[in-house]
Amino acid sequence: INTAFDDFREMHDQIKIEESSLVEKLEVNVLFDEGAVDELINQAVQTGQDAGFLALQLAERLEYGLKLVREKSGIESFVIDNEAVTNMDNFVSNLVKRFYRQD
């Protein structure tokens, strides 16, 4: 049990470390909520991939949509939830629709 907890904590930390470096890498400030972190850890366990790498991959795939919304709305920070991890296209579509409707 201790090993499993240590592994979970390490994956959580990998995601949070990656999260803090994304603003420099992508010029977009993203925060992974706990649902997204849980889903990324789940995918890391299932695939054997590094949780931080999965977080970076997700952010890179979301980059265009997030930048589009940022340019249109002026919003600088985005919260990434578990929907972004499990259904990225729907997440981006809803995000774009929400901010375009505000205009």
PDB file of C-alpha atoms in Angstrom:
ATOM      1  CA  ILE A   1       0.000   0.000   0.000  1.00  0.00           C
ATOM      2  CA  ASN A   2       2.821   2.408   0.799  1.00  0.00           C
ATOM      3  CA  THR A   3       4.403   1.760  -2.598  1.00  0.00           C
ATOM      4  CA  ALA A   4       1.119   2.446  -4.366  1.00  0.00           C
ATOM      5  CA  PHE A   5       0.681   5.678  -2.427  1.00  0.00           C
ATOM      6  CA  ASP A   6       4.264   6.726  -3.213  1.00  0.00           C
ATOM      7  CA  ASP A   7       3.701   5.972  -6.908  1.00  0.00           C
ATOM      8  CA  PHE A   8       0.479   7.980  -6.904  1.00  0.00           C
ATOM      9  CA  ARG A   9       2.153  10.912  -5.158  1.00  0.00           C
ATOM     10  CA  GLU A  10       5.048  10.827  -7.625  1.00  0.00           C
ATOM     11  CA  MET A  11       2.676  10.903 -10.605  1.00  0.00           C
ATOM     12  CA  HIS A  12       0.698  13.752  -9.011  1.00  0.00           C
ATOM     13  CA  ASP A  13       3.923  15.699  -8.497  1.00  0.00           C
ATOM     14  CA  GLN A  14       5.025  15.035 -12.104  1.00  0.00           C
ATOM     15  CA  ILE A  15       1.787  16.543 -13.394  1.00  0.00           C
ATOM     16  CA  LYS A  16       2.060  19.597 -11.144  1.00  0.00           C
ATOM     17  CA  ILE A  17       5.706  20.155 -12.142  1.00  0.00           C
ATOM     18  CA  GLU A  18       4.719  19.964 -15.799  1.00  0.00           C
ATOM     19  CA  GLU A  19       1.803  22.306 -15.144  1.00  0.00           C
ATOM     20  CA  SER A  20       4.134  24.962 -13.731  1.00  0.00           C
ATOM     21  CA  SER A  21       6.393  24.834 -16.789  1.00  0.00           C
ATOM     22  CA  LEU A  22       3.617  25.019 -19.395  1.00  0.00           C
ATOM     23  CA  VAL A  23       3.351  28.793 -19.400  1.00  0.00           C
ATOM     24  CA  GLU A  24       6.934  28.995 -20.655  1.00  0.00           C
ATOM     25  CA  LYS A  25       6.592  26.133 -23.122  1.00  0.00           C
ATOM     26  CA  LEU A  26       3.219  27.048 -24.617  1.00  0.00           C
ATOM     27  CA  GLU A  27       2.661  30.664 -23.608  1.00  0.00           C
ATOM     28  CA  VAL A  28      -0.653  29.595 -22.099  1.00  0.00           C
ATOM     29  CA  ASN A  29      -1.322  29.351 -18.376  1.00  0.00           C
ATOM     30  CA  VAL A  30      -3.144  26.112 -17.586  1.00  0.00           C
ATOM     31  CA  LEU A  31      -4.133  24.572 -14.282  1.00  0.00           C
ATOM     32  CA  PHE A  32      -5.124  20.928 -14.019  1.00  0.00           C
ATOM     33  CA  ASP A  33      -7.999  20.427 -11.582  1.00  0.00           C
ATOM     34  CA  GLU A  34      -8.099  17.308  -9.430  1.00  0.00           C
ATOM     35  CA  GLY A  35     -10.399  15.501 -11.869  1.00  0.00           C
ATOM     36  CA  ALA A  36      -7.895  16.019 -14.683  1.00  0.00           C
ATOM     37  CA  VAL A  37      -5.017  14.951 -12.448  1.00  0.00           C
ATOM     38  CA  ASP A  38      -6.882  11.780 -11.472  1.00  0.00           C
ATOM     39  CA  GLU A  39      -7.651  10.956 -15.113  1.00  0.00           C
ATOM     40  CA  LEU A  40      -4.056  11.608 -16.199  1.00  0.00           C
ATOM     41  CA  ILE A  41      -2.813   9.327 -13.418  1.00  0.00           C
ATOM     42  CA  ASN A  42      -5.323   6.684 -14.495  1.00  0.00           C
ATOM     43  CA  GLN A  43      -4.037   6.887 -18.069  1.00  0.00           C
ATOM     44  CA  ALA A  44      -0.430   6.745 -16.867  1.00  0.00           C
ATOM     45  CA  VAL A  45      -1.161   3.574 -14.900  1.00  0.00           C
ATOM     46  CA  GLN A  46      -3.011   1.982 -17.815  1.00  0.00           C
ATOM     47  CA  THR A  47      -0.409   2.851 -20.457  1.00  0.00           C
ATOM     48  CA  GLY A  48       2.787   2.779 -18.404  1.00  0.00           C
ATOM     49  CA  GLN A  49       3.641   6.290 -19.618  1.00  0.00           C
ATOM     50  CA  ASP A  50       4.984   9.124 -17.489  1.00  0.00           C
ATOM     51  CA  ALA A  51       2.154  11.201 -16.002  1.00  0.00           C
ATOM     52  CA  GLY A  52       4.025  14.469 -16.606  1.00  0.00           C
ATOM     53  CA  PHE A  53       4.516  13.561 -20.253  1.00  0.00           C
ATOM     54  CA  LEU A  54       0.796  12.849 -20.635  1.00  0.00           C
ATOM     55  CA  ALA A  55       0.016  16.252 -19.114  1.00  0.00           C
ATOM     56  CA  LEU A  56       2.369  17.937 -21.579  1.00  0.00           C
ATOM     57  CA  GLN A  57       0.840  16.048 -24.511  1.00  0.00           C
ATOM     58  CA  LEU A  58      -2.643  17.101 -23.459  1.00  0.00           C
ATOM     59  CA  ALA A  59      -1.630  20.747 -23.091  1.00  0.00           C
ATOM     60  CA  GLU A  60       0.064  20.711 -26.500  1.00  0.00           C
ATOM     61  CA  ARG A  61      -3.096  19.320 -28.109  1.00  0.00           C
ATOM     62  CA  LEU A  62      -5.200  21.973 -26.370  1.00  0.00           C
ATOM     63  CA  GLU A  63      -2.780  24.793 -27.174  1.00  0.00           C
ATOM     64  CA  TYR A  64      -4.405  26.098 -30.366  1.00  0.00           C
ATOM     65  CA  GLY A  65      -7.913  26.226 -28.907  1.00  0.00           C
ATOM     66  CA  LEU A  66      -6.724  27.835 -25.681  1.00  0.00           C
ATOM     67  CA  LYS A  67      -4.749  30.478 -27.554  1.00  0.00           C
ATOM     68  CA  LEU A  68      -7.749  31.193 -29.754  1.00  0.00           C
ATOM     69  CA  VAL A  69      -9.958  31.752 -26.720  1.00  0.00           C
ATOM     70  CA  ARG A  70      -7.238  33.828 -25.009  1.00  0.00           C
ATOM     71  CA  GLU A  71      -6.902  36.125 -28.028  1.00  0.00           C
ATOM     72  CA  LYS A  72     -10.667  36.552 -28.344  1.00  0.00           C
ATOM     73  CA  SER A  73     -11.507  36.916 -24.653  1.00  0.00           C
ATOM     74  CA  GLY A  74      -8.328  38.143 -22.984  1.00  0.00           C
ATOM     75  CA  ILE A  75      -8.462  35.297 -20.469  1.00  0.00           C
ATOM     76  CA  GLU A  76      -4.948  34.345 -19.388  1.00  0.00           C
ATOM     77  CA  SER A  77      -5.560  31.195 -17.302  1.00  0.00           C
ATOM     78  CA  PHE A  78      -7.511  28.067 -18.114  1.00  0.00           C
ATOM     79  CA  VAL A  79      -8.629  25.271 -15.812  1.00  0.00           C
ATOM     80  CA  ILE A  80      -8.271  21.889 -17.437  1.00  0.00           C
ATOM     81  CA  ASP A  81     -10.792  19.368 -16.141  1.00  0.00           C
ATOM     82  CA  ASN A  82     -11.294  15.645 -16.664  1.00  0.00           C
ATOM     83  CA  GLU A  83     -13.459  16.301 -19.745  1.00  0.00           C
ATOM     84  CA  ALA A  84     -10.398  17.797 -21.443  1.00  0.00           C
ATOM     85  CA  VAL A  85      -8.541  14.545 -20.766  1.00  0.00           C
ATOM     86  CA  THR A  86     -11.319  12.181 -21.828  1.00  0.00           C
ATOM     87  CA  ASN A  87     -13.007  14.225 -24.576  1.00  0.00           C
ATOM     88  CA  MET A  88     -10.642  16.960 -25.683  1.00  0.00           C
ATOM     89  CA  ASP A  89     -12.599  17.954 -28.793  1.00  0.00           C
ATOM     90  CA  ASN A  90     -15.780  18.522 -26.812  1.00  0.00           C
ATOM     91  CA  PHE A  91     -13.886  20.479 -24.129  1.00  0.00           C
ATOM     92  CA  VAL A  92     -12.324  22.846 -26.670  1.00  0.00           C
ATOM     93  CA  SER A  93     -15.576  23.199 -28.601  1.00  0.00           C
ATOM     94  CA  ASN A  94     -17.492  24.139 -25.458  1.00  0.00           C
ATOM     95  CA  LEU A  95     -14.767  26.555 -24.386  1.00  0.00           C
ATOM     96  CA  VAL A  96     -14.726  28.329 -27.746  1.00  0.00           C
ATOM     97  CA  LYS A  97     -18.534  28.479 -27.906  1.00  0.00           C
ATOM     98  CA  ARG A  98     -18.770  29.870 -24.398  1.00  0.00           C
ATOM     99  CA  PHE A  99     -16.386  32.745 -25.061  1.00  0.00           C
ATOM    100  CA  TYR A 100     -17.649  33.535 -28.543  1.00  0.00           C
ATOM    101  CA  ARG A 101     -21.192  33.820 -27.160  1.00  0.00           C
ATOM    102  CA  GLN A 102     -19.990  36.456 -24.691  1.00  0.00           C
ATOM    103  CA  ASP A 103     -19.172  38.744 -27.620  1.00  0.00           C
TER     104      ASP A 103
END
